[in-house]
């Protein structure tokens, strides 16, 4: 198996992606193709013990910056790590692409270069999310601001495949994000999607879920449009930040508290770990014709390694093939109608 | 000043509302009209020392249950505490109405009985929200699932009045909730509202705010539709719950941790207090022709007392009159166009 890693992506590139790639190559024994400015990558690689590891470097001279506009960037920066890296996947020279860079540009490039799986109307940007009972998947979290019910149905189907294959949860519970649990709650989009999900076979639809239910872990897959999913994701991140900030403020208010808090450090670290995006290992872009994993921009080596782990599991467990199979029938039926 | 309290509203009614009313009457020296089943209220009042306090009881035999459908409930339960209580405000016999009961029914009853302020297109359900830098107001959080840009502009205007008058923050910063800070981000509704807010005078519009920005306290008033606002509110509540749950779990994992955590109790209590909805004192329903404050359903005596405090401040600082003045001109202009 070969996994392409965008060595120029993320706030700590190329240092942390390269360090993460070294760790992943050692731990999983797979080949990692580091893509980006070769001299910079080689300079970072020189800092590590890499003998015996399957690490290769492919040169790409351009870098998509976080301030770049997505579509413009991928059109103009043909020799960027994102564009060149995704081409390796497209040409079958690699099995998956991992990046902690500009998620919008990666989404746009993947849609354009790999194209969508046949029968899929829109690719969805998902994210893995910590809850009271473990990790769940939320789809979409920002790629599709405007959606139609049919897109959400497909997000539910693809999300369920991913959760089953990668999070290893059989028959995942699918919830539709709404402002109330009752079937009648929600925008017209939500209400129509709710009815369609009820009629969709092969999905374990448990009904509407509220923001609180998502955090309580009542569903394994939470389906929503990219606008609302982004609000959910950012609000949860922001709330956790505020709570950690308040805790830190109070636990360092005096020397006595500081000493006690020091003794509790292992406990606090466990809480932090449960919420740490670096542990979850990146979020999948579902519906494109290839395995693409997007890491948080602030990801360090550990998060990169875990993103590569997740990519490997998605490849090993045939996530993409399963999604293709799911929509092949639908695509055929649609093609027949067109003729 | 006279404030009507729904003694039958909330998960702990009538016990906690009555206890909160006693506290508020003592602390603020104002008259509280307790409304609900008279015998039950009097039985609760008998448990307290109430001599010298201005507490009166008005009988209302019916109770709107949390499982009732809002509009049906207020139509069928004419002798409920909500309907009878709001009538006292309508008839000028009281200055404000406070309830920890069914917020949807209270919203519907207030809209129907008090009617909207002239010129206001939709009443908005707001909530006060703790952030890194203090309390802010989010409007709407569930009453209006489908909105037009003009509704959101008015929510911004009314929210700013409330924050200035009750949270005592001059020239409040108004942010529009979106999936990115850039002006170009958001649904068509958000984009159109953004442009209109830029053109609205008398508002300190700071642009789009993300879920994270809300929690960081970057705006004093956050404007959104009721669907998205509900997701924001419930996600923040759920995230705080999960974090407190994880902390509790780890800090009680062994006896040593338990002992250390015991010594840190004052620090933990401060964090809890900063996040405690009972401290904020209820959320205003803005745009109806009366002062209406809605408390969290789980509110106990302290929260009821603080909700009465907030209602009192809204009355004292002429929140309603200011909102009326704000829209009187617009209403006149509109009426002139119609003729």
XYZ file of C-alpha atoms in Angstrom:
678
model
C 0.000 0.000 0.000
C 1.153 3.498 -0.854
C -0.157 6.605 0.812
C 0.594 10.124 -0.434
C 1.121 12.722 2.272
C 0.964 16.444 1.551
C 4.202 17.494 3.260
C 3.379 21.187 2.758
C -0.090 21.066 4.348
C -0.982 22.421 7.785
C 0.241 25.053 10.213
C 3.427 23.132 11.065
C 4.503 22.005 7.593
C 6.835 20.549 6.523
C 8.274 19.685 9.951
C 5.319 17.911 11.542
C 3.970 16.126 8.443
C 7.449 14.715 7.758
C 7.828 13.606 11.398
C 4.368 12.009 11.264
C 5.207 10.225 8.011
C 8.373 8.756 9.555
C 6.359 7.478 12.534
C 3.660 6.009 10.290
C 6.153 4.312 7.958
C 7.827 2.701 10.962
C 4.648 1.699 12.780
C 2.571 0.432 9.857
C 5.343 -0.717 7.501
C 3.633 0.920 4.535
C 5.079 3.176 1.841
C 4.576 6.901 2.314
C 5.079 9.254 -0.602
C 5.981 12.686 0.711
C 4.952 15.366 -1.698
C 6.090 18.983 -1.764
C 9.286 21.002 -2.057
C 11.861 18.274 -2.264
C 14.775 20.147 -0.680
C 12.679 21.192 2.308
C 11.335 17.676 2.762
C 14.789 16.113 2.503
C 16.128 18.606 5.053
C 13.417 17.512 7.481
C 13.913 13.811 6.725
C 17.618 14.204 7.553
C 16.631 14.936 11.146
C 15.145 11.443 11.525
C 16.426 7.881 11.503
C 14.791 6.557 8.330
C 16.875 3.568 7.271
C 14.736 0.641 6.210
C 11.589 2.769 6.018
C 9.615 3.022 2.788
C 9.677 6.784 2.382
C 9.843 8.382 -1.027
C 9.806 12.044 -2.015
C 8.023 13.525 -5.026
C 8.788 17.123 -5.882
C 6.020 19.746 -6.184
C 7.239 23.312 -6.163
C 4.068 25.208 -5.301
C 2.165 25.501 -2.022
C -1.512 26.358 -1.581
C -1.701 28.884 1.239
C -4.557 29.021 3.745
C -5.459 32.472 2.415
C -5.814 31.257 -1.187
C -9.238 30.984 -2.779
C -9.863 27.246 -3.331
C -10.826 26.954 -6.988
C -8.448 29.671 -8.144
C -5.571 28.081 -6.219
C -5.961 24.642 -7.750
C -6.326 26.122 -11.231
C -3.268 28.324 -10.936
C -0.990 26.165 -8.819
C -0.727 23.105 -11.046
C 2.547 22.113 -9.416
C 1.231 22.304 -5.863
C 1.530 19.396 -3.441
C -2.281 19.005 -3.440
C -2.707 18.884 -7.225
C 0.337 16.685 -7.872
C -0.460 14.420 -4.919
C -4.055 13.804 -5.979
C -2.812 13.044 -9.503
C -0.754 10.180 -8.115
C -3.950 8.727 -6.644
C -5.807 9.323 -9.890
C -3.131 7.526 -11.916
C -3.230 4.558 -9.568
C 0.299 5.188 -8.309
C -0.976 5.598 -4.753
C -3.952 4.342 -2.744
C -4.838 7.401 -0.689
C -4.094 11.087 -0.181
C -3.691 12.732 3.243
C -3.409 16.494 3.872
C -3.585 18.888 6.817
C -3.648 21.831 4.410
C -6.394 24.012 2.931
C -9.454 21.759 3.226
C -11.500 23.770 0.730
C -8.779 23.505 -1.907
C -8.285 19.800 -1.218
C -12.024 19.277 -1.543
C -12.165 21.205 -4.806
C -9.058 19.510 -6.244
C -10.256 16.036 -5.283
C -13.692 16.668 -6.828
C -12.093 17.966 -10.015
C -9.218 15.532 -10.405
C -10.605 12.282 -8.994
C -14.205 13.135 -9.917
C -17.174 11.781 -8.046
C -18.060 8.138 -7.633
C -20.605 7.243 -10.310
C -24.105 7.967 -9.002
C -22.969 10.315 -6.256
C -24.505 13.774 -6.568
C -22.154 15.652 -4.226
C -19.041 14.719 -2.326
C -19.305 15.381 1.408
C -16.728 16.601 3.873
C -17.102 14.564 7.034
C -15.444 14.831 10.394
C -14.852 12.469 13.257
C -16.164 13.862 16.490
C -15.688 12.870 20.151
C -18.829 12.286 22.234
C -19.742 10.919 25.629
C -19.715 7.382 24.281
C -16.930 7.541 21.687
C -16.263 8.765 18.170
C -19.004 9.515 15.693
C -19.048 10.906 12.148
C -20.689 14.195 11.141
C -21.277 14.805 7.427
C -21.183 17.508 5.937
C -19.145 19.996 7.924
C -18.585 22.762 5.432
C -18.187 21.716 1.814
C -21.829 21.952 0.748
C -23.544 25.050 2.089
C -26.579 24.499 -0.089
C -27.906 20.991 -0.386
C -30.905 19.048 -1.590
C -32.516 16.172 0.332
C -31.022 13.643 -2.113
C -27.508 14.836 -1.253
C -28.190 14.300 2.444
C -29.501 10.780 1.802
C -26.249 9.950 0.034
C -24.233 11.538 2.860
C -26.071 9.227 5.241
C -25.307 6.180 3.100
C -21.623 7.032 2.612
C -21.191 8.029 6.251
C -22.651 4.723 7.389
C -20.194 2.802 5.185
C -17.267 4.768 6.611
C -18.338 4.287 10.242
C -18.845 0.577 9.691
C -15.543 0.063 7.872
C -13.195 2.456 9.677
C -14.747 3.126 13.100
C -15.728 -0.594 13.099
C -19.268 -0.084 14.305
C -21.741 -2.501 12.722
C -25.161 -1.252 11.641
C -24.392 2.375 12.565
C -27.273 4.527 13.824
C -27.934 7.428 11.449
C -29.406 10.628 12.930
C -30.594 13.738 11.099
C -29.516 16.975 12.816
C -32.530 19.119 13.698
C -33.857 21.586 16.253
C -35.953 18.946 17.969
C -36.324 15.185 18.156
C -39.879 15.105 16.859
C -40.347 14.112 13.210
C -42.146 17.399 12.598
C -39.209 19.583 13.654
C -36.831 21.340 11.304
C -36.554 23.375 8.158
C -38.416 22.222 5.028
C -35.125 20.630 3.905
C -34.850 18.644 7.139
C -38.494 17.564 7.075
C -38.261 16.341 3.489
C -34.964 14.574 4.164
C -36.477 12.949 7.238
C -39.259 11.411 5.132
C -36.806 10.207 2.488
C -34.479 8.680 5.082
C -37.415 6.760 6.543
C -37.992 5.248 3.093
C -34.329 4.473 2.357
C -33.521 0.819 2.844
C -30.158 -0.352 4.156
C -29.910 2.516 6.617
C -30.454 2.325 10.370
C -32.220 5.695 10.608
C -33.041 6.636 14.204
C -34.751 9.967 13.439
C -33.876 13.549 14.272
C -31.095 14.345 16.722
C -30.507 17.654 18.500
C -27.125 19.261 19.157
C -27.171 17.765 22.646
C -27.910 14.271 21.359
C -24.919 14.468 19.025
C -22.577 15.129 21.955
C -24.282 12.454 24.039
C -23.374 9.997 21.273
C -26.940 8.963 20.448
C -26.096 8.488 16.757
C -23.031 7.068 14.989
C -23.544 9.123 11.835
C -24.990 12.638 12.011
C -26.259 13.994 8.699
C -26.567 17.698 7.999
C -25.827 20.409 5.441
C -22.352 21.943 5.391
C -23.496 25.243 6.899
C -25.139 23.703 9.968
C -22.426 21.055 10.326
C -19.796 23.784 10.399
C -21.708 25.608 13.164
C -21.948 22.353 15.139
C -18.254 21.576 14.743
C -16.978 25.060 15.538
C -19.351 25.534 18.464
C -18.221 22.282 20.058
C -14.556 23.230 19.524
C -15.177 26.700 20.929
C -17.040 25.411 23.976
C -14.270 22.944 24.794
C -11.729 25.782 24.437
C -13.676 28.048 26.785
C -14.023 25.301 29.378
C -10.333 24.442 29.291
C -9.532 28.157 29.536
C -11.825 28.623 32.564
C -10.431 25.515 34.240
C -6.853 26.625 33.693
C -7.668 30.074 35.026
C -9.221 28.749 38.236
C -6.765 25.896 38.815
C -3.816 28.272 38.692
C -5.482 30.958 40.847
C -3.217 30.207 43.806
C -0.243 28.049 44.735
C -2.338 25.547 46.693
C -4.628 24.935 43.728
C -1.614 24.714 41.412
C -0.054 21.987 43.562
C -3.259 19.967 43.771
C -3.842 20.365 40.036
C -0.310 19.097 39.408
C -1.192 15.869 41.195
C -4.273 15.547 38.991
C -2.354 16.034 35.763
C -2.790 12.397 34.627
C -6.555 12.767 35.008
C -6.640 16.070 33.104
C -4.469 14.565 30.379
C -6.952 11.723 29.934
C -9.772 14.244 29.402
C -7.641 16.200 26.957
C -6.791 13.011 25.091
C -10.464 12.081 24.781
C -11.074 15.427 23.068
C -7.856 15.607 21.071
C -8.404 15.758 17.320
C -4.895 14.391 16.820
C -6.066 11.073 18.233
C -8.976 10.706 15.820
C -6.806 10.849 12.759
C -8.411 13.081 10.198
C -11.724 13.243 8.452
C -12.708 11.609 5.188
C -13.868 13.267 2.030
C -16.635 10.919 0.937
C -18.026 10.495 -2.556
C -14.922 11.228 -4.614
C -13.284 8.472 -6.580
C -10.371 7.908 -4.216
C -9.493 7.775 -0.528
C -8.843 11.303 0.743
C -8.310 12.132 4.415
C -8.196 15.714 5.664
C -6.468 16.494 8.958
C -6.963 19.481 11.205
C -4.696 22.385 10.205
C -3.130 22.468 13.665
C -2.190 18.787 13.473
C 1.263 17.773 14.644
C 3.200 14.552 13.955
C 0.920 12.340 16.056
C -2.168 13.563 14.200
C -0.521 13.037 10.830
C 0.441 9.505 11.816
C -3.126 8.812 12.910
C -4.490 10.288 9.690
C -2.282 7.901 7.742
C -3.564 5.065 9.950
C -7.131 6.031 9.110
C -6.343 6.240 5.389
C -4.784 2.792 5.580
C -7.852 1.358 7.265
C -10.147 2.947 4.699
C -8.072 1.320 1.928
C -7.735 -2.064 3.669
C -11.451 -2.288 4.361
C -12.533 -1.323 0.859
C -14.478 1.747 1.897
C -14.340 3.229 -1.582
C -15.335 -0.014 -3.329
C -18.286 -0.403 -0.969
C -19.472 3.123 -1.697
C -19.061 2.472 -5.426
C -21.131 -0.688 -5.184
C -23.814 1.144 -3.235
C -24.389 3.661 -5.999
C -23.655 1.508 -9.046
C -27.207 0.183 -9.085
C -28.681 3.642 -8.632
C -26.434 5.026 -11.367
C -27.464 2.266 -13.756
C -31.136 2.871 -13.086
C -30.669 6.577 -13.683
C -28.748 5.993 -16.922
C -31.521 3.697 -18.123
C -34.092 6.412 -17.467
C -32.051 8.892 -19.473
C -31.924 6.691 -22.549
C -43.466 47.177 39.802
C -45.405 43.937 39.482
C -44.002 40.806 37.893
C -46.113 37.757 37.078
C -44.414 34.422 37.671
C -45.727 31.199 36.148
C -45.711 29.050 39.302
C -46.547 25.932 37.284
C -43.708 26.280 34.739
C -40.554 24.161 34.684
C -39.403 20.743 35.789
C -39.538 21.618 39.499
C -42.846 23.480 39.648
C -44.442 24.680 41.807
C -41.803 24.163 44.509
C -38.842 25.972 42.942
C -40.738 28.821 41.233
C -42.456 29.617 44.535
C -39.139 29.504 46.431
C -37.550 31.752 43.783
C -40.440 34.199 43.986
C -40.038 34.447 47.753
C -36.320 35.180 47.341
C -36.938 37.772 44.645
C -39.706 39.530 46.606
C -37.390 39.786 49.596
C -34.279 40.832 47.656
C -35.804 43.305 45.223
C -38.815 44.512 47.276
C -41.100 44.230 44.246
C -44.521 42.623 43.945
C -44.626 39.123 42.533
C -47.906 37.696 41.292
C -47.746 33.919 41.487
C -50.021 32.351 38.947
C -51.235 28.749 38.847
C -53.192 26.314 40.985
C -53.896 28.388 44.059
C -54.009 25.560 46.605
C -50.690 24.130 45.419
C -49.055 27.559 45.443
C -50.371 28.382 48.912
C -49.124 25.011 50.203
C -45.643 25.886 48.924
C -45.797 29.440 50.247
C -46.635 28.063 53.711
C -43.146 26.518 53.783
C -41.524 29.967 53.663
C -41.373 33.032 55.888
C -43.280 35.544 53.761
C -44.487 38.204 56.174
C -44.008 41.690 54.780
C -43.315 40.418 51.272
C -45.458 41.561 48.370
C -46.588 38.159 47.120
C -50.035 37.656 45.660
C -51.597 34.542 44.182
C -53.863 34.419 41.140
C -55.637 31.160 40.444
C -55.317 29.390 37.081
C -56.512 25.811 37.093
C -54.837 24.429 33.977
C -51.214 23.567 33.287
C -49.511 23.411 29.894
C -47.416 20.254 29.892
C -44.046 19.954 28.123
C -45.574 17.312 25.838
C -48.407 19.607 24.704
C -48.385 21.037 21.202
C -47.897 24.818 21.588
C -50.705 26.371 19.599
C -53.240 23.695 20.506
C -52.356 24.010 24.211
C -52.869 27.774 24.388
C -56.127 27.473 22.455
C -57.565 24.709 24.604
C -56.148 25.639 27.997
C -57.634 29.109 28.433
C -57.294 28.861 32.192
C -53.625 27.880 32.156
C -51.000 29.831 34.098
C -49.400 30.969 30.826
C -52.582 32.298 29.209
C -53.968 33.911 32.382
C -50.547 35.321 33.346
C -49.941 36.939 29.973
C -53.435 38.436 30.126
C -52.453 40.280 33.307
C -49.574 41.860 31.389
C -51.842 42.647 28.459
C -54.375 44.350 30.722
C -51.653 46.455 32.330
C -52.061 44.759 35.687
C -48.448 43.577 35.630
C -45.211 44.772 34.020
C -43.630 41.494 32.975
C -44.191 37.739 32.692
C -41.621 35.119 33.690
C -41.916 31.372 33.007
C -39.691 28.301 33.115
C -42.388 26.287 31.374
C -43.021 25.245 27.763
C -41.108 27.888 25.807
C -42.899 27.183 22.538
C -46.307 27.638 24.165
C -45.162 30.794 25.960
C -43.834 32.151 22.677
C -47.079 31.348 20.876
C -49.279 32.709 23.678
C -47.258 35.918 23.986
C -47.378 36.501 20.216
C -51.125 35.902 20.176
C -52.144 37.711 23.366
C -49.675 40.597 23.584
C -49.249 40.838 19.792
C -46.095 42.134 18.179
C -44.654 45.593 18.622
C -45.859 47.740 15.723
C -43.426 47.402 12.831
C -41.871 44.157 14.051
C -42.233 41.339 11.532
C -41.458 38.396 13.830
C -40.813 38.076 17.542
C -37.504 36.407 18.328
C -36.560 34.015 21.094
C -33.177 35.050 22.420
C -30.887 33.464 24.959
C -28.097 34.708 27.144
C -24.966 32.707 26.625
C -21.688 32.433 28.573
C -18.455 32.987 26.644
C -14.769 33.453 27.371
C -15.303 37.154 27.998
C -18.761 37.192 29.596
C -22.413 36.972 28.643
C -23.699 37.551 25.131
C -27.122 37.322 23.488
C -28.004 34.892 20.699
C -31.216 35.555 18.753
C -33.107 33.471 17.516
C -32.655 30.134 19.267
C -35.650 28.184 18.092
C -38.835 30.170 17.570
C -38.379 31.009 13.884
C -37.110 28.073 11.871
C -37.743 29.845 8.599
C -36.758 33.475 8.372
C -36.264 36.255 5.847
C -33.315 38.696 5.933
C -35.605 41.475 7.220
C -36.472 39.379 10.280
C -32.790 38.926 11.057
C -32.144 42.674 10.742
C -34.864 43.299 13.311
C -33.466 40.561 15.576
C -30.138 42.397 15.420
C -31.765 45.708 16.313
C -33.843 44.315 19.181
C -30.960 42.215 20.481
C -28.699 45.261 20.559
C -31.286 47.200 22.607
C -31.564 44.345 25.096
C -27.801 43.937 25.490
C -27.363 47.669 25.973
C -30.224 48.012 28.483
C -30.012 44.759 30.444
C -26.468 43.430 30.003
C -25.337 47.081 30.249
C -22.947 46.996 27.345
C -22.871 50.219 25.322
C -22.716 50.064 21.522
C -22.899 46.258 21.405
C -21.065 44.452 18.614
C -23.479 42.574 16.354
C -22.206 39.460 14.576
C -23.983 37.340 11.963
C -23.523 33.600 12.511
C -21.953 31.947 9.467
C -19.624 29.149 8.394
C -16.714 31.522 7.907
C -15.652 35.052 8.772
C -15.376 36.215 5.175
C -18.262 38.333 3.841
C -18.739 35.819 1.031
C -19.414 32.871 3.357
C -22.812 31.456 4.170
C -26.142 30.428 2.748
C -27.962 32.813 0.384
C -29.974 33.972 3.430
C -26.801 34.815 5.362
C -25.191 36.581 2.410
C -28.240 38.741 1.784
C -28.586 39.530 5.492
C -24.913 40.438 5.639
C -25.361 43.055 2.925
C -28.483 44.466 4.599
C -26.799 44.649 8.010
C -23.932 46.598 6.426
C -26.496 49.150 5.240
C -28.473 49.355 8.502
C -27.656 52.445 10.497
C -27.563 52.474 14.284
C -26.037 49.000 14.463
C -22.428 48.160 15.291
C -22.186 45.325 12.766
C -18.825 43.542 12.949
C -19.472 41.015 10.165
C -19.786 37.241 10.145
C -18.860 35.204 13.193
C -18.174 31.470 13.328
C -19.268 29.100 16.086
C -15.821 29.456 17.661
C -15.982 33.258 17.619
C -19.298 33.155 19.458
C -17.757 31.203 22.324
C -14.689 33.412 22.314
C -17.026 36.356 22.943
C -16.127 38.268 19.775
C -19.670 39.656 19.459
C -22.209 40.880 22.039
C -25.229 39.994 19.905
C -25.196 36.967 17.604
C -27.903 36.944 14.969
C -29.142 33.763 13.333
C -32.275 31.865 12.335
C -34.007 29.751 14.967
C -32.859 26.452 13.465
C -29.160 27.299 13.477
C -29.400 29.115 16.808
C -30.925 26.033 18.359
C -28.055 23.872 17.031
C -25.535 26.367 18.458
C -27.221 26.467 21.865
C -27.728 22.723 22.227
C -24.252 21.875 20.929
C -22.629 24.203 23.453
C -24.754 22.742 26.256
C -23.957 19.212 25.132
C -20.223 19.874 24.865
C -20.121 21.367 28.360
C -22.030 18.333 29.668
C -19.604 15.905 28.027
C -16.583 17.743 29.410
C -17.985 17.842 32.943
C -18.843 14.149 32.623
C -15.320 13.248 31.453
C -13.741 15.360 34.200
C -15.912 13.784 36.867
C -15.096 10.333 35.556
C -11.332 10.899 35.634
C -11.221 12.888 38.879
C -13.007 10.124 40.758
C -10.974 7.314 39.198
C -9.083 6.639 42.449
C -8.982 7.787 46.062
C -5.892 9.959 45.603
C -7.506 11.883 42.743
C -10.728 12.167 44.722
C -8.892 13.758 47.640
C -7.007 16.223 45.455
C -10.199 17.100 43.575
C -11.913 17.743 46.899
C -9.342 20.426 47.680
C -10.001 21.979 44.267
C -13.748 22.093 44.769
C -13.856 25.914 45.107
C -12.079 26.225 41.734
C -14.403 23.743 40.034
C -17.404 25.504 41.514
C -16.245 28.787 40.009
C -16.081 27.173 36.554
C -19.524 25.639 37.046
C -20.888 28.996 38.151
C -19.512 30.713 35.050
C -21.444 28.230 32.901
C -24.573 27.984 35.057
C -27.727 29.078 33.276
C -29.307 29.770 36.658
C -26.927 32.697 37.091
C -27.845 34.349 33.787
C -31.493 34.665 34.683
C -33.563 33.689 31.711
C -33.829 34.742 28.114
C -36.023 37.437 26.639
C -38.706 37.057 24.039
C -38.105 40.150 21.910
C -40.604 41.875 19.641
C -43.829 41.153 21.507
C -45.707 43.982 23.139
C -44.656 43.188 26.707
C -41.680 42.046 28.766
C -41.495 38.248 28.694
C -38.590 36.277 30.154
C -38.241 32.542 29.578
C -36.142 30.474 31.986
C -34.524 27.111 31.399
C -36.913 24.239 32.187
C -34.468 22.820 34.724
C -34.266 26.106 36.609
C -34.421 26.009 40.404
C -35.166 28.806 42.869
C -31.944 30.725 42.204
C -32.595 30.773 38.469
C -36.176 31.917 38.972
C -34.983 34.719 41.225
C -32.428 35.774 38.616
C -35.050 35.642 35.870
C -37.212 37.979 37.917
C -34.164 40.238 38.365
C -33.662 40.328 34.600
C -37.365 41.066 33.995
C -37.123 43.905 36.514
C -34.094 45.378 34.763
C -35.785 45.140 31.381
C -38.777 47.043 32.805
C -36.690 49.609 34.714
C -34.536 50.373 31.686
C -37.430 50.749 29.270
C -36.321 47.979 26.946
C -39.779 47.599 25.446
C -40.312 51.355 24.961
C -36.932 51.625 23.239
C -37.805 48.794 20.863
C -41.170 50.396 20.194
C -39.507 53.725 19.396
C -37.057 52.000 17.093
C -39.802 50.573 14.905
C -42.377 53.329 15.199
C -40.780 55.321 12.393
C -40.470 52.271 10.175
C -44.083 51.319 10.906
C -45.297 54.816 10.019
C -43.385 54.823 6.772
C -44.834 51.441 5.886
C -48.369 52.531 6.755
C -47.939 55.635 4.575
C -46.888 53.451 1.652
C -49.989 51.318 2.085
C -52.392 54.266 1.923
